[in-house]
Amino acid sequence: MKKKIELIDLKLRFQSEKKEILSCLHKVLKNGSLVLTKELQNFENNITNYTGMKYCLGLNSGTDGLMMSLWSLGIGKGDEVITSSISFVASIGAIMHVGAKPVLVDINEDLNMNCEMIESKITKKTKAIMPVHWTGRVCEMNKIKNIAKKHNLLIIEDAAQGMGSFYKKKRAGTFGDISAFSTHPLKNLNALGDGGFILTNKKNLYEKIRRYRNHGMVNRDDMEIFGVNSRLDSLNAEVLSFRLKKLKDIIKKRRKNVEIYRKNIKSKSIKFPKEKKYEKNSYVMFITLCEKRDELQKFLNLNGIQSLVYYGTPLHLHKASKILGYKRGDFPIAEKCSKKVLALPHHQYLKKKEILYVCKKIDEFYEKN
Ligand SMILES: Cc1ncc(COP(=O)(O)O)c(C=O)c1O
């Protein structure tokens, strides 16, 4: 196969949506108003209709969504938030930025936080649990909700990767007190750059964040609190409203990709965390666990197949995390998985023959190694 098989192909996406994206641009520019306009409100309404939640606020990023969620719940200095030991760095970065302390738990072989370990981490300082729906798989939310209820803790869902995923027929991001989503270009619902939003049913949180994202202003001459600038811009709001209509089909195609991978890779040296009966993963990424991961990645690369180590460093082993006082060996499953994780090419424009080629090359590698 001559053509490189890319992990995610944003160029193809633009080609297939050129007319619509340019029409969004035209519409927004023609209005002459680019921030906090009806396009943003329209997007927020579309998201509340889609998710069934009462309130949505479009923001600059998923990271801002997490920070503002924590802030709006009054979490800060002296507080602890329990979260997963593998995630994108923003999960714990957001906790640190509000002045609280991230307390990590190991993951399960399904790559999400091990709920059985949460209670042993609860102290007098614990204020919240932040489940991360990594790879689009929703955490065991019934268990997490029960623990939160028993210990009177808040839940902030890091649903950055969870748009369109389900757990027991309920959508990711609809379980907690508040949830944060990312619309970064690598997500299933993606903007033309950075973006994100929060969801909540709590009016007080919605009202706080609505002020906070706009410098804390009630109007130009009246600042109620010190806030920040984190408003999803009108162009991205319009593009996201358009792309939301396509999300169902995108997820369908992505689930089909995964099925083809599962059926056609024969080697037992590469594993795919199983989807449980009550889950429906939107597969924002297709993450596998591979023996001899680095050699496999080199071999795939030589054969024109892009892949990505995602995430190769558990959160406690980052340089910045030294301050948290963890050491190697503290989260053995996270450490083991981080040495095996590899994301394979996975997007809605991928052809079946391309996936079959990737499968063939993976099997070829393991036959020789
Ligand atoms: C699990 C997780 N949390 C938080 C974020 C942060 O989102 P953003 O990049 O939009 O700030 C991401 C983004 O990739 C993520 O994957």
mmCIF file of C-alpha atoms in Angstrom, residues 23-47 56 58 213 232-242:
data_model
loop_
_atom_site.group_PDB
_atom_site.id
_atom_site.type_symbol
_atom_site.label_atom_id
_atom_site.label_comp_id
_atom_site.label_asym_id
_atom_site.label_seq_id
_atom_site.Cartn_x
_atom_site.Cartn_y
_atom_site.Cartn_z
ATOM 1 C CA SER A 23 -20.698 28.519 4.655
ATOM 2 C CA CYS A 24 -20.344 28.638 8.493
ATOM 3 C CA LEU A 25 -17.441 31.049 8.064
ATOM 4 C CA HIS A 26 -19.431 33.178 5.652
ATOM 5 C CA LYS A 27 -22.467 33.282 7.911
ATOM 6 C CA VAL A 28 -20.495 34.282 11.014
ATOM 7 C CA LEU A 29 -18.292 36.874 9.281
ATOM 8 C CA LYS A 30 -21.276 38.389 7.519
ATOM 9 C CA ASN A 31 -22.874 39.060 10.888
ATOM 10 C CA GLY A 32 -19.812 41.071 11.884
ATOM 11 C CA SER A 33 -19.909 39.799 15.447
ATOM 12 C CA LEU A 34 -17.650 36.955 16.532
ATOM 13 C CA VAL A 35 -17.889 36.452 20.278
ATOM 14 C CA LEU A 36 -20.856 35.696 22.568
ATOM 15 C CA THR A 37 -23.341 35.767 19.702
ATOM 16 C CA LYS A 38 -26.458 33.782 18.878
ATOM 17 C CA GLU A 39 -24.304 31.060 17.266
ATOM 18 C CA LEU A 40 -22.872 30.236 20.695
ATOM 19 C CA GLN A 41 -26.295 30.178 22.309
ATOM 20 C CA ASN A 42 -27.568 28.045 19.467
ATOM 21 C CA PHE A 43 -24.693 25.556 19.949
ATOM 22 C CA GLU A 44 -25.353 25.399 23.697
ATOM 23 C CA ASN A 45 -29.050 24.725 23.028
ATOM 24 C CA ASN A 46 -28.138 22.020 20.532
ATOM 25 C CA ILE A 47 -25.940 20.327 23.121
ATOM 26 C CA CYS A 56 -24.306 23.933 28.627
ATOM 27 C CA GLY A 58 -19.201 26.795 25.425
ATOM 28 C CA ARG A 213 -15.888 32.741 31.423
ATOM 29 C CA LEU A 232 -16.130 29.444 22.607
ATOM 30 C CA ASP A 233 -15.998 31.717 19.556
ATOM 31 C CA SER A 234 -18.935 32.047 17.174
ATOM 32 C CA LEU A 235 -17.257 30.359 14.201
ATOM 33 C CA ASN A 236 -16.423 27.254 16.194
ATOM 34 C CA ALA A 237 -19.859 27.255 17.790
ATOM 35 C CA GLU A 238 -21.419 27.282 14.303
ATOM 36 C CA VAL A 239 -19.078 24.560 13.016
ATOM 37 C CA LEU A 240 -19.780 22.406 16.074
ATOM 38 C CA SER A 241 -23.541 22.785 15.609
ATOM 39 C CA PHE A 242 -23.122 21.589 12.036
#
